[in-house]
mmCIF file of C-alpha atoms in Angstrom:
data_model
loop_
_atom_site.group_PDB
_atom_site.id
_atom_site.type_symbol
_atom_site.label_atom_id
_atom_site.label_comp_id
_atom_site.label_asym_id
_atom_site.label_seq_id
_atom_site.Cartn_x
_atom_site.Cartn_y
_atom_site.Cartn_z
ATOM 1 C CA MET A 1 -1.951 -6.701 7.580
ATOM 2 C CA THR A 2 -1.278 -6.464 11.256
ATOM 3 C CA THR A 3 1.009 -8.779 12.394
ATOM 4 C CA TYR A 4 4.069 -6.890 12.043
ATOM 5 C CA GLN A 5 2.758 -3.890 13.835
ATOM 6 C CA ASN A 6 2.921 -6.003 17.167
ATOM 7 C CA GLN A 7 5.162 -4.592 19.688
ATOM 8 C CA ASP A 8 6.140 -8.168 20.538
ATOM 9 C CA PHE A 9 7.137 -8.949 17.002
ATOM 10 C CA ASP A 10 10.885 -9.357 16.764
ATOM 11 C CA ALA A 11 11.991 -7.457 13.906
ATOM 12 C CA GLU A 12 15.692 -8.283 14.140
ATOM 13 C CA ARG A 13 15.015 -11.976 14.171
ATOM 14 C CA TYR A 14 12.528 -11.581 11.119
ATOM 15 C CA ASN A 15 15.600 -9.963 9.325
ATOM 16 C CA ALA A 16 18.170 -12.738 9.974
ATOM 17 C CA ALA A 17 15.674 -15.354 9.083
ATOM 18 C CA ARG A 18 14.654 -14.197 5.500
ATOM 19 C CA PRO A 19 16.508 -14.904 2.372
ATOM 20 C CA THR A 20 18.152 -11.725 0.795
ATOM 21 C CA TYR A 21 18.612 -10.858 -2.917
ATOM 22 C CA PRO A 22 21.757 -11.475 -4.965
ATOM 23 C CA ASP A 23 23.947 -8.632 -6.525
ATOM 24 C CA SER A 24 22.929 -10.152 -9.960
ATOM 25 C CA PHE A 25 19.151 -9.042 -9.295
ATOM 26 C CA TYR A 26 20.087 -5.534 -8.405
ATOM 27 C CA LYS A 27 22.504 -5.138 -11.347
ATOM 28 C CA CYS A 28 19.323 -6.614 -13.684
ATOM 29 C CA LEU A 29 17.104 -3.857 -11.880
ATOM 30 C CA LEU A 30 19.640 -0.935 -12.574
ATOM 31 C CA ASP A 31 20.114 -2.043 -16.078
ATOM 32 C CA TYR A 32 16.519 -1.783 -16.634
ATOM 33 C CA HIS A 33 16.288 1.659 -15.022
ATOM 34 C CA LYS A 34 19.043 3.082 -16.708
ATOM 35 C CA SER A 35 18.189 1.579 -20.250
ATOM 36 C CA LYS A 36 16.455 4.902 -20.877
ATOM 37 C CA GLY A 37 18.797 7.316 -19.261
ATOM 38 C CA ASN A 38 16.921 7.535 -16.094
ATOM 39 C CA PRO A 39 18.682 9.244 -13.099
ATOM 40 C CA THR A 40 19.410 7.532 -9.444
ATOM 41 C CA HIS A 41 18.625 10.742 -7.413
ATOM 42 C CA LEU A 42 15.924 9.202 -5.186
ATOM 43 C CA ALA A 43 14.486 5.695 -4.454
ATOM 44 C CA MET A 44 11.680 4.892 -2.544
ATOM 45 C CA ASP A 45 11.307 1.268 -0.952
ATOM 46 C CA VAL A 46 7.773 0.570 0.232
ATOM 47 C CA GLY A 47 6.995 -2.164 2.657
ATOM 48 C CA CYS A 48 10.359 -1.896 3.422
ATOM 49 C CA GLY A 49 10.275 -4.196 6.667
ATOM 50 C CA PRO A 50 13.755 -3.928 8.443
ATOM 51 C CA GLY A 51 15.050 -2.155 5.893
ATOM 52 C CA PHE A 52 17.557 -4.350 3.966
ATOM 53 C CA VAL A 53 16.501 -3.497 0.379
ATOM 54 C CA ALA A 54 16.331 0.330 1.363
ATOM 55 C CA PHE A 55 19.928 0.116 2.824
ATOM 56 C CA LYS A 56 21.216 -2.003 -0.318
ATOM 57 C CA LEU A 57 19.594 0.800 -2.693
ATOM 58 C CA LEU A 58 22.206 3.313 -1.048
ATOM 59 C CA ASP A 59 24.945 1.930 -3.189
ATOM 60 C CA TYR A 60 22.989 2.965 -6.236
ATOM 61 C CA PHE A 61 20.935 6.229 -5.328
ATOM 62 C CA ASP A 62 21.875 9.664 -3.765
ATOM 63 C CA GLN A 63 18.843 9.540 -1.505
ATOM 64 C CA VAL A 64 16.655 6.528 -0.287
ATOM 65 C CA VAL A 65 13.339 6.634 1.520
ATOM 66 C CA GLY A 66 11.782 3.415 3.266
ATOM 67 C CA THR A 67 8.214 3.217 4.241
ATOM 68 C CA ASP A 68 6.309 0.661 6.184
ATOM 69 C CA PHE A 69 2.490 0.258 7.764
ATOM 70 C CA SER A 70 4.526 -1.129 10.858
ATOM 71 C CA HIS A 71 5.832 1.232 13.380
ATOM 72 C CA THR A 72 7.740 -1.920 14.881
ATOM 73 C CA MET A 73 9.446 -2.215 11.644
ATOM 74 C CA ILE A 74 10.350 1.285 11.186
ATOM 75 C CA GLU A 75 11.554 1.691 14.757
ATOM 76 C CA GLN A 76 13.915 -1.200 13.954
ATOM 77 C CA CYS A 77 15.398 0.649 10.909
ATOM 78 C CA ASN A 78 15.961 3.854 12.425
ATOM 79 C CA LYS A 79 18.096 2.055 15.305
ATOM 80 C CA ASP A 80 20.457 1.247 12.399
ATOM 81 C CA PRO A 81 23.790 3.541 12.720
ATOM 82 C CA ARG A 82 23.507 3.813 8.818
ATOM 83 C CA VAL A 83 20.371 6.354 9.796
ATOM 84 C CA GLU A 84 21.632 8.166 12.504
ATOM 85 C CA PHE A 85 25.003 8.895 10.854
ATOM 86 C CA SER A 86 23.680 9.677 7.258
ATOM 87 C CA ASP A 87 21.260 12.111 5.746
ATOM 88 C CA LYS A 88 20.855 9.861 2.659
ATOM 89 C CA ILE A 89 18.252 7.568 3.844
ATOM 90 C CA ARG A 90 15.249 8.230 6.104
ATOM 91 C CA PHE A 91 12.316 6.143 6.991
ATOM 92 C CA TYR A 92 8.363 6.765 7.743
ATOM 93 C CA ALA A 93 5.655 4.586 9.121
ATOM 94 C CA THR A 94 2.938 5.094 6.191
ATOM 95 C CA PRO A 95 0.993 2.851 4.243
ATOM 96 C CA ALA A 96 2.198 1.460 0.955
ATOM 97 C CA GLU A 97 -1.135 3.433 -0.779
ATOM 98 C CA GLN A 98 0.359 6.839 0.447
ATOM 99 C CA ALA A 99 3.687 8.460 -0.040
ATOM 100 C CA PRO A 100 5.384 10.516 2.994
ATOM 101 C CA GLU A 101 4.124 14.169 2.683
ATOM 102 C CA GLU A 102 7.353 15.352 2.062
ATOM 103 C CA ILE A 103 7.599 13.199 -1.319
ATOM 104 C CA GLN A 104 6.489 15.475 -4.165
ATOM 105 C CA PRO A 105 4.385 14.229 -7.302
ATOM 106 C CA GLY A 106 6.793 13.297 -9.942
ATOM 107 C CA SER A 107 9.850 13.485 -7.948
ATOM 108 C CA VAL A 108 10.808 9.815 -7.502
ATOM 109 C CA ASP A 109 13.056 7.795 -9.742
ATOM 110 C CA MET A 110 12.422 4.292 -8.525
ATOM 111 C CA ILE A 111 9.811 2.486 -6.352
ATOM 112 C CA THR A 112 10.647 -0.891 -5.058
ATOM 113 C CA ALA A 113 8.778 -3.402 -2.626
ATOM 114 C CA ALA A 114 10.176 -6.511 -1.762
ATOM 115 C CA GLU A 115 8.053 -9.661 -0.558
ATOM 116 C CA ALA A 116 5.407 -7.114 0.238
ATOM 117 C CA CYS A 117 2.992 -6.128 -2.566
ATOM 118 C CA HIS A 118 0.471 -8.856 -2.069
ATOM 119 C CA TRP A 119 -0.579 -6.941 0.728
ATOM 120 C CA PHE A 120 -1.221 -3.585 -0.826
ATOM 121 C CA ASP A 121 -4.302 -2.370 -2.195
ATOM 122 C CA HIS A 122 -3.215 -2.757 -5.749
ATOM 123 C CA PRO A 123 -5.194 -0.075 -7.649
ATOM 124 C CA ARG A 124 -4.407 2.563 -4.917
ATOM 125 C CA PHE A 125 -0.971 1.554 -4.843
ATOM 126 C CA PHE A 126 -0.361 1.646 -8.448
ATOM 127 C CA LYS A 127 -1.987 5.058 -8.647
ATOM 128 C CA GLU A 128 0.144 6.407 -6.092
ATOM 129 C CA SER A 129 3.124 5.173 -7.545
ATOM 130 C CA ALA A 130 2.352 6.732 -10.953
ATOM 131 C CA ARG A 131 1.548 10.083 -9.217
ATOM 132 C CA ILE A 132 5.064 10.488 -7.382
ATOM 133 C CA LEU A 133 7.361 8.722 -10.168
ATOM 134 C CA LYS A 134 9.150 10.749 -12.514
ATOM 135 C CA SER A 135 8.156 10.117 -16.345
ATOM 136 C CA GLY A 136 10.402 7.173 -17.196
ATOM 137 C CA GLY A 137 10.670 6.042 -13.465
ATOM 138 C CA THR A 138 10.757 2.551 -12.510
ATOM 139 C CA LEU A 139 8.338 0.657 -10.652
ATOM 140 C CA ALA A 140 9.587 -2.819 -9.375
ATOM 141 C CA TYR A 141 8.198 -5.352 -7.018
ATOM 142 C CA TRP A 142 9.403 -8.918 -6.673
ATOM 143 C CA PHE A 143 9.302 -11.921 -4.334
ATOM 144 C CA TYR A 144 10.580 -15.433 -3.583
ATOM 145 C CA PHE A 145 8.085 -18.025 -2.623
ATOM 146 C CA ASP A 146 7.707 -21.335 -0.583
ATOM 147 C CA PRO A 147 11.188 -23.115 -0.739
ATOM 148 C CA VAL A 148 11.813 -26.327 -2.805
ATOM 149 C CA PHE A 149 13.788 -28.873 -1.168
ATOM 150 C CA VAL A 150 16.113 -30.118 -3.853
ATOM 151 C CA GLY A 151 15.578 -34.003 -4.156
ATOM 152 C CA ASN A 152 12.665 -34.355 -1.978
ATOM 153 C CA GLN A 153 9.381 -33.350 -2.998
ATOM 154 C CA LYS A 154 7.541 -34.863 -0.113
ATOM 155 C CA ALA A 155 9.545 -32.003 2.013
ATOM 156 C CA THR A 156 8.381 -29.272 -0.234
ATOM 157 C CA ASP A 157 4.849 -30.504 0.049
ATOM 158 C CA LEU A 158 4.765 -30.516 3.679
ATOM 159 C CA VAL A 159 5.675 -26.914 3.716
ATOM 160 C CA VAL A 160 3.142 -26.129 1.254
ATOM 161 C CA GLU A 161 0.638 -28.340 3.490
ATOM 162 C CA TRP A 162 1.615 -25.978 6.669
ATOM 163 C CA SER A 163 1.410 -22.777 4.808
ATOM 164 C CA TYR A 164 -1.979 -23.171 3.115
ATOM 165 C CA ASP A 165 -4.114 -26.105 4.416
ATOM 166 C CA SER A 166 -6.082 -26.551 7.230
ATOM 167 C CA SER A 167 -5.685 -29.589 9.543
ATOM 168 C CA VAL A 168 -8.941 -29.445 10.929
ATOM 169 C CA LYS A 169 -10.638 -29.488 7.359
ATOM 170 C CA LYS A 170 -8.025 -31.957 5.938
ATOM 171 C CA TYR A 171 -7.823 -34.464 8.908
ATOM 172 C CA GLY A 172 -10.502 -33.567 11.225
ATOM 173 C CA ASP A 173 -8.071 -32.466 14.132
ATOM 174 C CA SER A 174 -9.828 -31.013 17.229
ATOM 175 C CA TYR A 175 -7.830 -27.841 16.909
ATOM 176 C CA GLU A 176 -5.802 -26.228 13.835
ATOM 177 C CA ARG A 177 -1.992 -27.465 13.737
ATOM 178 C CA PHE A 178 -1.375 -25.452 10.592
ATOM 179 C CA PHE A 179 -0.881 -22.032 10.254
ATOM 180 C CA GLY A 180 -1.992 -21.564 6.838
ATOM 181 C CA PRO A 181 -5.421 -20.284 8.032
ATOM 182 C CA TYR A 182 -4.080 -17.729 10.227
ATOM 183 C CA PHE A 183 -2.410 -15.531 7.299
ATOM 184 C CA ASP A 184 -4.290 -12.384 6.460
ATOM 185 C CA GLN A 185 -6.401 -12.540 3.417
ATOM 186 C CA PRO A 186 -6.543 -11.775 0.529
ATOM 187 C CA GLY A 187 -3.031 -11.184 0.621
ATOM 188 C CA HIS A 188 -1.917 -14.766 1.453
ATOM 189 C CA ASP A 189 -3.882 -16.360 -1.418
ATOM 190 C CA ILE A 190 -2.618 -13.635 -3.901
ATOM 191 C CA PHE A 191 0.934 -14.613 -2.759
ATOM 192 C CA ARG A 192 0.258 -18.317 -3.165
ATOM 193 C CA THR A 193 -1.100 -17.284 -7.141
ATOM 194 C CA THR A 194 2.467 -15.665 -7.651
ATOM 195 C CA LEU A 195 0.592 -12.567 -8.359
ATOM 196 C CA SER A 196 -0.151 -13.932 -11.604
ATOM 197 C CA HIS A 197 -3.360 -11.676 -12.031
ATOM 198 C CA ILE A 198 -1.641 -8.568 -10.906
ATOM 199 C CA SER A 199 -0.069 -5.975 -13.149
ATOM 200 C CA PRO A 200 0.607 -2.292 -13.387
ATOM 201 C CA PRO A 201 -2.072 -0.427 -15.398
ATOM 202 C CA GLU A 202 -1.003 0.074 -18.933
ATOM 203 C CA SER A 203 -2.909 3.552 -18.774
ATOM 204 C CA ASP A 204 0.043 4.751 -16.767
ATOM 205 C CA PHE A 205 3.003 2.184 -17.110
ATOM 206 C CA THR A 206 4.926 0.883 -20.006
ATOM 207 C CA ASP A 207 7.675 -1.589 -20.761
ATOM 208 C CA ILE A 208 6.040 -4.148 -18.226
ATOM 209 C CA ILE A 209 8.163 -7.109 -17.634
ATOM 210 C CA ARG A 210 7.115 -10.008 -15.438
ATOM 211 C CA HIS A 211 9.714 -12.918 -15.039
ATOM 212 C CA TYR A 212 8.735 -16.116 -13.386
ATOM 213 C CA TYR A 213 11.338 -18.649 -11.947
ATOM 214 C CA HIS A 214 10.578 -22.087 -10.394
ATOM 215 C CA PRO A 215 13.232 -24.731 -10.236
ATOM 216 C CA HIS A 216 11.029 -27.456 -11.510
ATOM 217 C CA GLU A 217 10.562 -25.802 -14.762
ATOM 218 C CA HIS A 218 13.930 -24.159 -15.301
ATOM 219 C CA PRO A 219 16.645 -26.171 -13.849
ATOM 220 C CA ASP A 220 19.266 -24.004 -15.194
ATOM 221 C CA GLY A 221 17.972 -21.257 -12.584
ATOM 222 C CA GLU A 222 21.272 -19.067 -12.510
ATOM 223 C CA GLN A 223 21.435 -18.703 -16.149
ATOM 224 C CA TYR A 224 17.428 -18.297 -16.326
ATOM 225 C CA THR A 225 16.972 -15.523 -13.681
ATOM 226 C CA SER A 226 18.968 -13.005 -12.086
ATOM 227 C CA LEU A 227 16.625 -13.526 -8.742
ATOM 228 C CA TYR A 228 18.069 -16.742 -8.273
ATOM 229 C CA ILE A 229 18.086 -17.744 -4.683
ATOM 230 C CA PRO A 230 19.581 -21.071 -3.591
ATOM 231 C CA ARG A 231 20.549 -21.451 0.126
ATOM 232 C CA ARG A 232 22.227 -24.157 2.019
ATOM 233 C CA VAL A 233 20.099 -24.440 5.419
ATOM 234 C CA SER A 234 19.714 -26.587 8.196
ATOM 235 C CA LEU A 235 16.225 -27.380 9.615
ATOM 236 C CA ASN A 236 17.085 -25.288 12.706
ATOM 237 C CA THR A 237 17.803 -22.254 10.350
ATOM 238 C CA PHE A 238 14.367 -23.067 8.367
ATOM 239 C CA ARG A 239 12.701 -23.138 11.755
ATOM 240 C CA ALA A 240 13.650 -19.582 12.587
ATOM 241 C CA GLN A 241 12.495 -18.565 9.115
ATOM 242 C CA ALA A 242 9.117 -20.286 9.647
ATOM 243 C CA LYS A 243 8.713 -18.314 13.059
ATOM 244 C CA SER A 244 9.064 -15.202 11.307
ATOM 245 C CA TRP A 245 5.925 -15.724 9.030
ATOM 246 C CA SER A 246 2.796 -13.551 10.162
ATOM 247 C CA GLY A 247 0.649 -16.828 9.721
ATOM 248 C CA TYR A 248 2.524 -18.330 12.552
ATOM 249 C CA HIS A 249 2.814 -15.430 14.972
ATOM 250 C CA ASN A 250 -1.134 -15.432 14.466
ATOM 251 C CA TRP A 251 -1.233 -19.121 15.327
ATOM 252 C CA LYS A 252 0.996 -19.007 18.428
ATOM 253 C CA ARG A 253 -1.080 -15.942 19.640
ATOM 254 C CA GLU A 254 -4.359 -18.317 19.537
ATOM 255 C CA HIS A 255 -2.858 -21.392 20.714
ATOM 256 C CA PRO A 256 -0.129 -20.436 23.310
ATOM 257 C CA ASP A 257 -0.582 -24.142 24.979
ATOM 258 C CA LYS A 258 -0.621 -26.382 22.003
ATOM 259 C CA LEU A 259 2.586 -28.080 20.408
ATOM 260 C CA ASP A 260 4.237 -25.546 18.719
ATOM 261 C CA ALA A 261 3.223 -25.541 14.880
ATOM 262 C CA ALA A 262 6.659 -24.616 13.383
ATOM 263 C CA ASP A 263 8.335 -27.171 15.778
ATOM 264 C CA GLU A 264 6.179 -29.976 14.850
ATOM 265 C CA LEU A 265 6.618 -28.919 10.899
ATOM 266 C CA ILE A 266 10.362 -29.321 11.624
ATOM 267 C CA ASP A 267 9.950 -32.602 13.184
ATOM 268 C CA LYS A 268 7.921 -33.970 10.178
ATOM 269 C CA LEU A 269 10.671 -32.563 7.691
ATOM 270 C CA ALA A 270 13.751 -34.212 9.710
ATOM 271 C CA GLU A 271 11.623 -37.340 9.649
ATOM 272 C CA THR A 272 10.742 -37.042 6.007
ATOM 273 C CA LEU A 273 14.546 -35.823 4.857
ATOM 274 C CA ASN A 274 16.041 -38.633 7.406
ATOM 275 C CA VAL A 275 18.623 -35.762 8.847
ATOM 276 C CA ASP A 276 19.270 -33.917 12.161
ATOM 277 C CA LEU A 277 18.460 -30.524 12.925
ATOM 278 C CA ASP A 278 21.841 -29.151 12.080
ATOM 279 C CA THR A 279 22.419 -30.904 8.835
ATOM 280 C CA GLU A 280 22.657 -28.521 5.716
ATOM 281 C CA LEU A 281 20.141 -29.160 3.059
ATOM 282 C CA ASP A 282 20.170 -27.420 -0.558
ATOM 283 C CA VAL A 283 17.015 -25.549 -1.104
ATOM 284 C CA ILE A 284 16.101 -23.120 -3.893
ATOM 285 C CA PHE A 285 13.330 -20.545 -3.671
ATOM 286 C CA PRO A 286 10.861 -19.959 -6.773
ATOM 287 C CA THR A 287 11.001 -16.238 -7.506
ATOM 288 C CA VAL A 288 9.277 -13.526 -9.781
ATOM 289 C CA TYR A 289 9.904 -9.866 -10.561
ATOM 290 C CA THR A 290 7.741 -7.278 -12.146
ATOM 291 C CA PHE A 291 9.552 -4.130 -13.735
ATOM 292 C CA ALA A 292 7.392 -1.254 -15.281
ATOM 293 C CA ARG A 293 8.158 2.380 -16.614
ATOM 294 C CA ARG A 294 6.262 5.272 -15.727
ATOM 295 C CA LYS A 295 5.035 6.769 -19.068
#
């Protein structure tokens, strides 16, 4: 997945636009990790992006390593003063399937991957995770998915249409108005399936937990999952999130002179929801997390 490698990619804007994860989820993760008496010496966040999970892990671990294939993302992380003035965290531009050379076999207490695992070569990633994790160490990866607009299914469906369909195929447009076809594959299709067919191999991992949440299936979301992400957002705020998606960036590069796809989506949403662009709306993100323990 090359979009986030581009030097013109605005990693700071990407970080600001994305939802973050609640403290209740980190507590759930650490409770799982510590339930077998595991230490908290070293954590590694893979596909770390601008680093907000890696920095959060400093609250729980003595040392944290963040890795990402994108040099642009790693440059953004290294600009943070928490890196410059601390010897507890460091970042490396390496692929998910290959740990930095300084990481020794059987040395890592926890590996995390947030909103990233769909891009990985899963057999190689799981093999590498098993190689560097301590016995009993935790592998955890998690996602939020396309937002659900509370009380308006048509608005929710519009986001799905723009994110996965083709306007050329669906409506016979002369050019592609949607950015769905511009996401890298197979990662985008794997994301759409909520990684339901991906799991750490039982030959190397045990105590595997997969916990999926969708607000239509579990209206008691805060009681059902620790990874509960409701937000009040305006369409202007959602526009910034949509413009952080890799599919949008790929679309924009190919269609610099066309009506902006994200702007058109926002206009359609405003019409459907009958709101202005600054009205705050309730959205909830479906989520899933997987925890596994190294044998």
